[in-house]
CSV table of C-alpha atoms in Angstrom, one decimal:
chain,number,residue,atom,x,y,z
B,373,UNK,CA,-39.7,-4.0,19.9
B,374,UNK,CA,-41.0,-6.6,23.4
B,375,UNK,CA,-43.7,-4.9,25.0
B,376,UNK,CA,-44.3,-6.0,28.4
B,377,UNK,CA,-48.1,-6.4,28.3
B,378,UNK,CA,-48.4,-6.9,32.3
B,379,UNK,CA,-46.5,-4.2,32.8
B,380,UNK,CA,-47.4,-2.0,29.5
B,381,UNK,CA,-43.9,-0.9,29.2
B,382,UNK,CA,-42.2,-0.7,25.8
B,383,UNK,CA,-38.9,-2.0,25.6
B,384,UNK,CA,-37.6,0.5,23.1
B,385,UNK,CA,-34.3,1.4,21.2
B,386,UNK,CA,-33.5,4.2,23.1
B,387,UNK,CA,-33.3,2.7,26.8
B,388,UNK,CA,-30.2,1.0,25.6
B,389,UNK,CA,-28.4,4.0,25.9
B,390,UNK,CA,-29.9,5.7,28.8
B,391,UNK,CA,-27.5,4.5,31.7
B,392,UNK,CA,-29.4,2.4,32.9
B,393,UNK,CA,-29.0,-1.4,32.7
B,394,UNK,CA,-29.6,-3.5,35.8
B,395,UNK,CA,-33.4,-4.6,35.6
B,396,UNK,CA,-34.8,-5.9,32.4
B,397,UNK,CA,-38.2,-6.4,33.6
B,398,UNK,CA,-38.5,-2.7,35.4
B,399,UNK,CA,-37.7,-1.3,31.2
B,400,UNK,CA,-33.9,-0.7,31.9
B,401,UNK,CA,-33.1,-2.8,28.8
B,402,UNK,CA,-33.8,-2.4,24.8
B,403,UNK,CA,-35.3,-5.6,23.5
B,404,UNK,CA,-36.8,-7.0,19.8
B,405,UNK,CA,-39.6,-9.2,19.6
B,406,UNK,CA,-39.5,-13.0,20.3
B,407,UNK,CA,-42.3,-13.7,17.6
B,408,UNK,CA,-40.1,-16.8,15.6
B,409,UNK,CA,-41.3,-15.2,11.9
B,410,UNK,CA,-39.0,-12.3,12.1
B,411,UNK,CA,-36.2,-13.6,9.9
B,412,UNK,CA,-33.7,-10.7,11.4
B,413,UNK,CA,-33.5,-7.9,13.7
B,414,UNK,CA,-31.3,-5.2,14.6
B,415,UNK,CA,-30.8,-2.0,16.3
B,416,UNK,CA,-28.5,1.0,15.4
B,417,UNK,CA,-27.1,4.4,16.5
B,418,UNK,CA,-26.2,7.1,14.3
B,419,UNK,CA,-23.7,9.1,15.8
B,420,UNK,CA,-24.0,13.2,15.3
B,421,UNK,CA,-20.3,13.4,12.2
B,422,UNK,CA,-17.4,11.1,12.1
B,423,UNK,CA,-16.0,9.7,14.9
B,424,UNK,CA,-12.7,7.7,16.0
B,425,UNK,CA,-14.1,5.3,17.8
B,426,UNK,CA,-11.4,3.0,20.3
B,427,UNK,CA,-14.1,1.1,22.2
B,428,UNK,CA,-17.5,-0.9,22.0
B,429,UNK,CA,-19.1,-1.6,25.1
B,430,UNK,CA,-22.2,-3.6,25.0
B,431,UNK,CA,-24.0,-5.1,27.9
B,432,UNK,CA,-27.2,-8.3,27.1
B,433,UNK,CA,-29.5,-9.4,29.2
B,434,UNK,CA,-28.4,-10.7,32.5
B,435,UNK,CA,-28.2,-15.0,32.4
B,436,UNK,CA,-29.5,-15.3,28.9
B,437,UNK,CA,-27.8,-16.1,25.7
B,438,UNK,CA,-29.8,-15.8,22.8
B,439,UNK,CA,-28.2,-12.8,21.3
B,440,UNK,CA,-25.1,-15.3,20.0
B,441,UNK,CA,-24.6,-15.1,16.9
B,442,UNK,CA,-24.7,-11.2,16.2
B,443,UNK,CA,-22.4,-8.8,14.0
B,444,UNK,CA,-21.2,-5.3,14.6
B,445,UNK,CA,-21.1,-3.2,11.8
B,446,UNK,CA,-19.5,0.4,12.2
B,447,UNK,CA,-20.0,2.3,8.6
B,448,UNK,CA,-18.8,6.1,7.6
B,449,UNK,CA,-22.4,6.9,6.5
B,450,UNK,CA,-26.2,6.3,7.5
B,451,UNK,CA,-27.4,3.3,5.7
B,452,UNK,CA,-30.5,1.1,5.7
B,453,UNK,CA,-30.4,-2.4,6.5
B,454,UNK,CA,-30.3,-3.5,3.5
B,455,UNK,CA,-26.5,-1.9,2.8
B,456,UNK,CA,-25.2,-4.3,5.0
B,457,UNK,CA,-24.9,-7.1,2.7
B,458,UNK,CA,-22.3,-5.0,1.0
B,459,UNK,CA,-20.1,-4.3,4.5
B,460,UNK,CA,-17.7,-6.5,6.3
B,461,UNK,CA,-18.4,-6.8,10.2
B,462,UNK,CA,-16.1,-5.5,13.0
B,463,UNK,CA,-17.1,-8.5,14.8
B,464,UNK,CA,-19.4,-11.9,14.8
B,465,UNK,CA,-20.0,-13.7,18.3
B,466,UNK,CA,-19.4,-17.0,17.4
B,467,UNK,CA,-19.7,-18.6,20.9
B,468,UNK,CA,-22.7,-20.1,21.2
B,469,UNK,CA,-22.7,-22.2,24.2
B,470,UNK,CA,-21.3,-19.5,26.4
B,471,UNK,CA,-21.2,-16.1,24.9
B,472,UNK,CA,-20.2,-13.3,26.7
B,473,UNK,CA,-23.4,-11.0,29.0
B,474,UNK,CA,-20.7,-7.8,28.8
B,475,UNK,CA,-18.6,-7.7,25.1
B,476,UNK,CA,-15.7,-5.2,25.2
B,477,UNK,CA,-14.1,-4.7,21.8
B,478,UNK,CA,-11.4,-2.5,21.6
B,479,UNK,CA,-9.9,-0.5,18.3
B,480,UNK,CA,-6.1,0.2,18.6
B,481,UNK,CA,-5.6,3.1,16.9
B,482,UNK,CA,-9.1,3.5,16.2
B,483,UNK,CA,-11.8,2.4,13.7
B,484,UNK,CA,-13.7,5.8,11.7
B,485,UNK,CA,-16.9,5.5,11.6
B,486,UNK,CA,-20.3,7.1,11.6
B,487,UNK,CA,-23.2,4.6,13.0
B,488,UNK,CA,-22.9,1.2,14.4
B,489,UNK,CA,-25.2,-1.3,14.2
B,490,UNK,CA,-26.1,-4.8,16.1
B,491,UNK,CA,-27.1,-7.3,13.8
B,492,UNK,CA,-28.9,-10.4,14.1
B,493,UNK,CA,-30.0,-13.4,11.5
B,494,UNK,CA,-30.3,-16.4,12.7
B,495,UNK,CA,-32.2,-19.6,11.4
B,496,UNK,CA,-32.7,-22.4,13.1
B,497,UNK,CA,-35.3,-24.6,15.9
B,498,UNK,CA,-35.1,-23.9,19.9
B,499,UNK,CA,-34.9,-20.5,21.8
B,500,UNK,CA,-31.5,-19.3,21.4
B,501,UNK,CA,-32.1,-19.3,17.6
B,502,UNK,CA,-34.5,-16.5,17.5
B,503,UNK,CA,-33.7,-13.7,15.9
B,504,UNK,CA,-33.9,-11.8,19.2
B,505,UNK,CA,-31.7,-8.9,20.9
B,506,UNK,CA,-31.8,-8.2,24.3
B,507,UNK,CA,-29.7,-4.8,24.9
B,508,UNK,CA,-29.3,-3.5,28.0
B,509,UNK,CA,-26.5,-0.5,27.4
B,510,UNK,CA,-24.6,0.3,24.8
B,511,UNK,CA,-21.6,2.5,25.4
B,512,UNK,CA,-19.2,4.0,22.3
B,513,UNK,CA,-15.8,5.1,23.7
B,514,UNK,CA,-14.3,7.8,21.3
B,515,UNK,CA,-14.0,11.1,19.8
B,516,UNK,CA,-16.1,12.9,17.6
B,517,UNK,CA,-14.0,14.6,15.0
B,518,UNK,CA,-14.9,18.4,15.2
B,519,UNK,CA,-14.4,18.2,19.2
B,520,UNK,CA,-11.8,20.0,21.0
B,521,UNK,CA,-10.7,17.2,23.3
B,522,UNK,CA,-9.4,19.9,26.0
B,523,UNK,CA,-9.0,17.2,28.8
B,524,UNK,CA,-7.1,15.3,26.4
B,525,UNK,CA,-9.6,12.3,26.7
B,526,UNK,CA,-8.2,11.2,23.5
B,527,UNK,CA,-4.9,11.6,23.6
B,528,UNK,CA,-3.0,8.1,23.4
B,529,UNK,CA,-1.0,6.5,26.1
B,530,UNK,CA,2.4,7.7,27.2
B,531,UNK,CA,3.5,4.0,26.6
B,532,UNK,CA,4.2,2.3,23.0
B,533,UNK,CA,0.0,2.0,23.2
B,534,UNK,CA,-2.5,3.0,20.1
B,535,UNK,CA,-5.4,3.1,23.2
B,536,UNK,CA,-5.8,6.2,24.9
B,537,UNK,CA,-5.8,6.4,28.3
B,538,UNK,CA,-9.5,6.4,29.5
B,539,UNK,CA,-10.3,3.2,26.9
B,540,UNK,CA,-8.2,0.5,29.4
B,541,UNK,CA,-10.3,0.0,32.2
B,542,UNK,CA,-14.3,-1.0,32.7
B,543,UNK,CA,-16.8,-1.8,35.6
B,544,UNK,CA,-18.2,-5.6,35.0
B,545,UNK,CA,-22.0,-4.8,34.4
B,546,UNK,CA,-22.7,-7.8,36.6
B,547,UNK,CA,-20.6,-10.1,39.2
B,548,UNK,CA,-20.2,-14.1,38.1
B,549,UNK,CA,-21.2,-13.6,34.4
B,550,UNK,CA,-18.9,-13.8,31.9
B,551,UNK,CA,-17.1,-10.7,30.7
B,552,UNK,CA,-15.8,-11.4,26.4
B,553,UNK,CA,-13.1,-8.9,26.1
B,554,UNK,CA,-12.0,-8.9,21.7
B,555,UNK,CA,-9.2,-6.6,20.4
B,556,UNK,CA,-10.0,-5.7,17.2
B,557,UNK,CA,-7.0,-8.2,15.2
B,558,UNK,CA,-4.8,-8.5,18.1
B,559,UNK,CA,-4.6,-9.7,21.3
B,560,UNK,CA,-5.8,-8.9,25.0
B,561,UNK,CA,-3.0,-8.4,27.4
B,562,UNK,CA,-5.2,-7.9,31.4
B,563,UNK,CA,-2.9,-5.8,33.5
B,564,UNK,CA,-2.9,-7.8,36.4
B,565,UNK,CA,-3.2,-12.3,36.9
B,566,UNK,CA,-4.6,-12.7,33.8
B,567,UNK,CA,-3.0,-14.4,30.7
B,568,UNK,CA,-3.2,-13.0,26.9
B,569,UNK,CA,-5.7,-14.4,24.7
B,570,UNK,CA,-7.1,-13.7,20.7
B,571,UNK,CA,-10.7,-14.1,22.4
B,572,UNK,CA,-10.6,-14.0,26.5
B,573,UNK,CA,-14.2,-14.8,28.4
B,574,UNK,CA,-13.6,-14.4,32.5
B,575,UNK,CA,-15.7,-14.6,35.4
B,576,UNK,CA,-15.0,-11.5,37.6
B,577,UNK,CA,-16.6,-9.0,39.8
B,578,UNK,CA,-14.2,-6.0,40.1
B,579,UNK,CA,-13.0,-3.2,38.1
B,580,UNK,CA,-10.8,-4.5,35.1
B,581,UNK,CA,-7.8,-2.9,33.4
B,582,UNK,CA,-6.2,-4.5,29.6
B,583,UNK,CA,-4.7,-3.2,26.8
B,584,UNK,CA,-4.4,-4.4,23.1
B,585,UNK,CA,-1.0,-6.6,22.3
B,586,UNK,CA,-0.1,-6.9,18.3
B,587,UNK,CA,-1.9,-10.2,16.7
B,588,UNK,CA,1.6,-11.4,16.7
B,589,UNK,CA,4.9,-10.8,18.9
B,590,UNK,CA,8.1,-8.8,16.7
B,591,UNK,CA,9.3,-10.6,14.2
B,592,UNK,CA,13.0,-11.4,15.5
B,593,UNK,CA,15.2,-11.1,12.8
B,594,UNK,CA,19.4,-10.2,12.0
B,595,UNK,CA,19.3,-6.4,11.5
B,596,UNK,CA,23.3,-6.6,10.5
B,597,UNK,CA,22.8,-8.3,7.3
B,598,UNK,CA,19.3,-7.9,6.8
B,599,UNK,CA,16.3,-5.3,5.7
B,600,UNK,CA,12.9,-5.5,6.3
B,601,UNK,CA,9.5,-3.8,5.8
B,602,UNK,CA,5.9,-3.9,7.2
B,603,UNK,CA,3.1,-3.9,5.4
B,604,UNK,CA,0.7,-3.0,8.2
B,605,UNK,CA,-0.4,0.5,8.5
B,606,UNK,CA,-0.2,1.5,11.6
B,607,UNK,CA,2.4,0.4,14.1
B,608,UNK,CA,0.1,-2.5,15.8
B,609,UNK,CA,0.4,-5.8,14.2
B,610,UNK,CA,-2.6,-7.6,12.9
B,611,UNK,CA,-3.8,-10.9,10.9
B,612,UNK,CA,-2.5,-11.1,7.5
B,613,UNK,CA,-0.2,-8.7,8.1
B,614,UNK,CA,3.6,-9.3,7.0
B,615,UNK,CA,6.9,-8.8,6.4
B,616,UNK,CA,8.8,-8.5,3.6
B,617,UNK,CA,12.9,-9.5,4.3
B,618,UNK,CA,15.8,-8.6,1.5
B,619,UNK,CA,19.6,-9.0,2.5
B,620,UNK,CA,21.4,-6.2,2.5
B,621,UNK,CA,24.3,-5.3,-0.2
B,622,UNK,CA,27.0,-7.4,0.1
B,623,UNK,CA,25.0,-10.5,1.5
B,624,UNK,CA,23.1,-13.3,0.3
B,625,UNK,CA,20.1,-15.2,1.2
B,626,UNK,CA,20.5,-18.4,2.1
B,627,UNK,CA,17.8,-19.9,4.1
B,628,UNK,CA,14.7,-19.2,5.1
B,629,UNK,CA,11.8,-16.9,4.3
B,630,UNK,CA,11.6,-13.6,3.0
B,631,UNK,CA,8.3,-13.2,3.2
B,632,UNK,CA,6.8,-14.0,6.7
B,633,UNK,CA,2.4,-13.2,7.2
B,634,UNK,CA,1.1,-13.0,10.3
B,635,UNK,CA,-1.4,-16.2,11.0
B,636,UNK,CA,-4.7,-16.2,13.1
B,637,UNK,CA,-3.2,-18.3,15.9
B,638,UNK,CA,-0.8,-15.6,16.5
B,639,UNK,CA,2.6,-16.9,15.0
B,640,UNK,CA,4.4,-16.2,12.0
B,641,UNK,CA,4.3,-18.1,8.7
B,642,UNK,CA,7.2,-19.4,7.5
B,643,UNK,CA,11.3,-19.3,9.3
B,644,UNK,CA,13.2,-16.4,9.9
B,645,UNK,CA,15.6,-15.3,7.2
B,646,UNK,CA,19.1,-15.9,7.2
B,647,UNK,CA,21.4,-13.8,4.7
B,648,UNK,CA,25.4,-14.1,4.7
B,649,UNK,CA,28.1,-12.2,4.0
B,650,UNK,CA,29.2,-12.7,0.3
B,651,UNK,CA,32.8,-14.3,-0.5
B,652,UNK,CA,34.7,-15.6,-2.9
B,653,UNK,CA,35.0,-19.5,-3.2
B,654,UNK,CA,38.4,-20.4,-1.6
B,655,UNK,CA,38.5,-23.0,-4.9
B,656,UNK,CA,38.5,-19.8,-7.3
B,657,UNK,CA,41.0,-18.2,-5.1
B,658,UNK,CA,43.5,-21.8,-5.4
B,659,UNK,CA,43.9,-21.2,-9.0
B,660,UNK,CA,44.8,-17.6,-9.5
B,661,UNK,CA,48.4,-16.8,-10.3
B,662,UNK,CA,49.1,-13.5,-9.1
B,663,UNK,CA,52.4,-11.4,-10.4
B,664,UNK,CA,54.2,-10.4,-7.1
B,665,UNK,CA,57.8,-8.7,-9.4
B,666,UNK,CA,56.9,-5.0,-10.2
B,667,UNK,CA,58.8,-5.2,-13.5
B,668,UNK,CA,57.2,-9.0,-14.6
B,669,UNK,CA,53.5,-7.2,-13.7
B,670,UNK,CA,54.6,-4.4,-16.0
B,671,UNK,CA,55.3,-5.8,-18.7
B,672,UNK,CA,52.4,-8.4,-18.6
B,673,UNK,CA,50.2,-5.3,-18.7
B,674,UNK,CA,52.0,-3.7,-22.2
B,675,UNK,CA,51.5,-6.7,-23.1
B,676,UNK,CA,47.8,-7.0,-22.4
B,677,UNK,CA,47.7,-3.2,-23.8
B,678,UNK,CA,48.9,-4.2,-27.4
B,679,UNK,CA,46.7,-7.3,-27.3
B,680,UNK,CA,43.3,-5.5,-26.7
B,681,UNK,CA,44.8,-2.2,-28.7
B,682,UNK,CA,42.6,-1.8,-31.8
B,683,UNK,CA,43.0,-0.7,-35.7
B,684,UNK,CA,41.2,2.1,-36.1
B,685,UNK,CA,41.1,1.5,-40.2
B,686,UNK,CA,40.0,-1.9,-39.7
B,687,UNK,CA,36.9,-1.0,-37.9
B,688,UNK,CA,33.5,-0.8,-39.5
B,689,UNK,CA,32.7,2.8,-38.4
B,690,UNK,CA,35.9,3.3,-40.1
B,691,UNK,CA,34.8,1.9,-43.2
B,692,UNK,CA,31.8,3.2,-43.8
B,693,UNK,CA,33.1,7.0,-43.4
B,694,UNK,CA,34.6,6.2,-47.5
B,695,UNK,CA,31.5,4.3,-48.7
B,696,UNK,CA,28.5,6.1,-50.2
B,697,UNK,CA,24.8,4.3,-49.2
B,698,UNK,CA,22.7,3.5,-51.8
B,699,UNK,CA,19.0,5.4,-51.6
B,700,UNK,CA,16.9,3.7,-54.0
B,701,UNK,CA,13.6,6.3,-54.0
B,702,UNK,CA,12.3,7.8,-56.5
B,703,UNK,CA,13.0,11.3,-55.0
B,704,UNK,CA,16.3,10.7,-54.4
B,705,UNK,CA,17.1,9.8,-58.0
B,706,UNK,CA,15.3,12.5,-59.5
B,707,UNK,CA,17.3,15.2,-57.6
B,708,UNK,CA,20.5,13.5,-58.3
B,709,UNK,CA,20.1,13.5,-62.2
B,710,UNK,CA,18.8,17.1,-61.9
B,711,UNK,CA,21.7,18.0,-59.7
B,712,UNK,CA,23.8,15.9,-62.1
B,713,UNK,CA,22.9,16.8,-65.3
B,714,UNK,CA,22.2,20.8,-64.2
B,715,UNK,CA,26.3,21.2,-63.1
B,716,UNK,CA,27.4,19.4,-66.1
B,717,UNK,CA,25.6,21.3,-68.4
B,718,UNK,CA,26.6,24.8,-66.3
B,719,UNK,CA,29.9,23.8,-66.6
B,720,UNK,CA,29.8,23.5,-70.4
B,721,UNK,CA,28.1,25.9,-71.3
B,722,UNK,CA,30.1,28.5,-69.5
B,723,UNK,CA,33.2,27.4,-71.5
B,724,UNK,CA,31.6,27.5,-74.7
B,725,UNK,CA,30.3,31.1,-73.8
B,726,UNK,CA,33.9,32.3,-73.3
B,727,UNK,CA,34.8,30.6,-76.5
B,728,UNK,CA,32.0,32.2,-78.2
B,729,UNK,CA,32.9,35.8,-76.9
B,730,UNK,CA,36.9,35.2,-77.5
B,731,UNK,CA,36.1,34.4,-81.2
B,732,UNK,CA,33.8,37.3,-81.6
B,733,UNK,CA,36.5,39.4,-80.1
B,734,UNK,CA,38.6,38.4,-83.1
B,735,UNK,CA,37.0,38.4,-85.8
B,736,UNK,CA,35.5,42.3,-85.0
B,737,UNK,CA,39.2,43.4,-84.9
B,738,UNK,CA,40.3,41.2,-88.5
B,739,UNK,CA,37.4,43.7,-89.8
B,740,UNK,CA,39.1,47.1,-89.0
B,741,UNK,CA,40.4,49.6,-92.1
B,742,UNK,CA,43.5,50.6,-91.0
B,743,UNK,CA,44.4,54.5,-91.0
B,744,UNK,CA,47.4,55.5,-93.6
B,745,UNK,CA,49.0,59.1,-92.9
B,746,UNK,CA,50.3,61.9,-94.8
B,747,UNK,CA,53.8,61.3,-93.7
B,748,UNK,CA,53.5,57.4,-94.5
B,749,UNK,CA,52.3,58.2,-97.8
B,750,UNK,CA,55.2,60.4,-98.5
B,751,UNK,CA,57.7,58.4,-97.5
B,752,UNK,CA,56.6,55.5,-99.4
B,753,UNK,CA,57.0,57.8,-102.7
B,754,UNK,CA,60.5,58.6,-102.0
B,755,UNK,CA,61.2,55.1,-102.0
């Protein structure tokens, strides 16, 4: 931290957020030392859980513009400074000429996040390339996630708007210095004189009212013949978002592009798609000969009928119903010959067995004595 060593006061983190902002000599301000050997510096907030944060107010040092060149980074969790090298920044003030004493960046829809910090690392000969950062307020517009917002604070807009309410309006912290308003990929729309920009700086001394535009207007586009859909995730447009075109059935692309991104200098990539009704060549259409006699249109179709009717014993399903396929394992032969040779041999021998037992029959009855009466003997003496 700058310590005022005429005035022994401490120009500390925490009187960036203490409302006050006017006098940077009387301690109203936050500010880092000037020594040049400090290769960065920085100053954070960590906020008390998650929040859904729509707006970043931050307010430097009245007429100086050494704090160009800084990043915001907003991150889910507390981290050192050395996790940064692994985050992407929610902003970078690039202007270095003429950057802006009061930055407003706003979030549509809001950006989640946990702690925020203001980062500086610069390199470089003269003043404005020390790694310096004089903060005189910083103000976080949005809702903390476990709150009850029972004045609906955070409740969006009644209009097509991803900003609620109380985030489209704020007091210039000083009159004649310029004002850097940056919608978070998209575009600043005032809601009075002033024209849109990406990235608008203004001069002004009253109270100001914007809102947040997409990066890029709506896509125009024939919704008869064709289909389309957005690869952005919320309803506001941004940079390198796009869409993706397909014509719909019955039609076919013909010029165009179906795939249309949206670029940094807020138009679309690409020409609009153009799909077209599908026909048939009229050439096609020339050479048809259609039957028009009901009885001529009949008979061409038993005629077509006995042309495509097919054989049924001619086809190869057919044929392969009376042919046996040949299985060549080991297996397979074995328990055919045993199947084979088993019934043959069953079959024999069960009509030698009745053989066998007919001619035993016989030959016990040839083997007999026969009986001779009384009366048979008696009459064979009389004769």
């Amino acid at each position: 931290m700058y310590i005022f060593t005429e005035f022994k006061i401490k120009l500390t983190a925490d009187r960036a957020i203490d409302g006050k902002f006017q006098n940077f000599t009387n301690g109203d301000c936050a500010g880092t030392n000037v020594d040049r050997k400090h290769k960065q510096a920085w100053w954070n907030i960590s906020l008390p859980d998650l929040a859904n944060i729509y707006k970043i107010n931050l307010m430097f040092r009245e007429k100086y513009t050494r704090h160009y060149g800084y990043y915001i980074f907003i991150n889910k969790e507390d981290i050192n400074i050395e996790g940064l090298a692994s985050l992407t920044p929610v902003y970078h003030e690039e202007n270095e000429k003429h950057p802006g004493v009061q930055n407003i960046i706003m979030f549509p829809g809001g950006i989640q996040g946990k702690q925020m910090y203001i980062y500086h690392n610069k390199s470089g000969e003269g003043e404005n390339n020390k790694n310096v950062l004089d903060i005189c307020e910083v103000e976080i517009w949005g809702c903390l996630n476990y709150t009850e917002n029972v004045n609906c604070t955070c409740s969006r807009n009644e209009s097509d708007n991803l900003l609620p309410k109380a985030m489209l309006s704020s007091i210039g912290a000083w009159p004649n210095n310029n004002l850097t308003l940056i919608c978070h990929q998209g575009n600043v729309k005032f809601q009075d004189k002033f024209k849109q920009k990406l990235d608008l700086t203004h001069n002004f001394q009253n109270n100001i009212s914007f809102t947040c535009l997409d990066a890029c207007p709506k896509d125009a586009y024939n919704a008869t013949t064709t289909d389309v859909e957005n690869s952005g995730q919320f309803m506001r447009l941004s940079v390198d978002d796009y869409f993706n075109y397909t014509c719909k059935i019955g039609h076919r692309f013909e010029s165009g592009n179906l795939i249309r991104i949206c670029q940094e200098n807020g138009s679309w990539s690409g020409k609009e798609p153009i799909c077209k009704r599908c026909k048939c060549p009229c050439e096609r259409l020339a050479s048809q000969n259609f039957i028009k006699d009901p009885i001529v249109l009949q008979q061409r179709i038993e005629e077509t009928k006995i042309f495509l009717a097919v054989n049924r014993s001619e086809l190869s399903a057919f044929k392969r119903k009376k042919v046996s396929s040949y299985d060549g394992r080991a297996s397979s032969t074995g328990i055919g010959m045993t199947l084979g040779v088993g019934v043959i041999t069953f079959v024999i021998g069960t009509i030698i067995c009745c053989d066998l037992l007919t001619c035993k029959a016989k030959k016990r009855k040839k083997n007999v004595p026969k009986r001779v009466t009384l009366r048979t003997r008696w009459n064979t003496l009389q004769n």
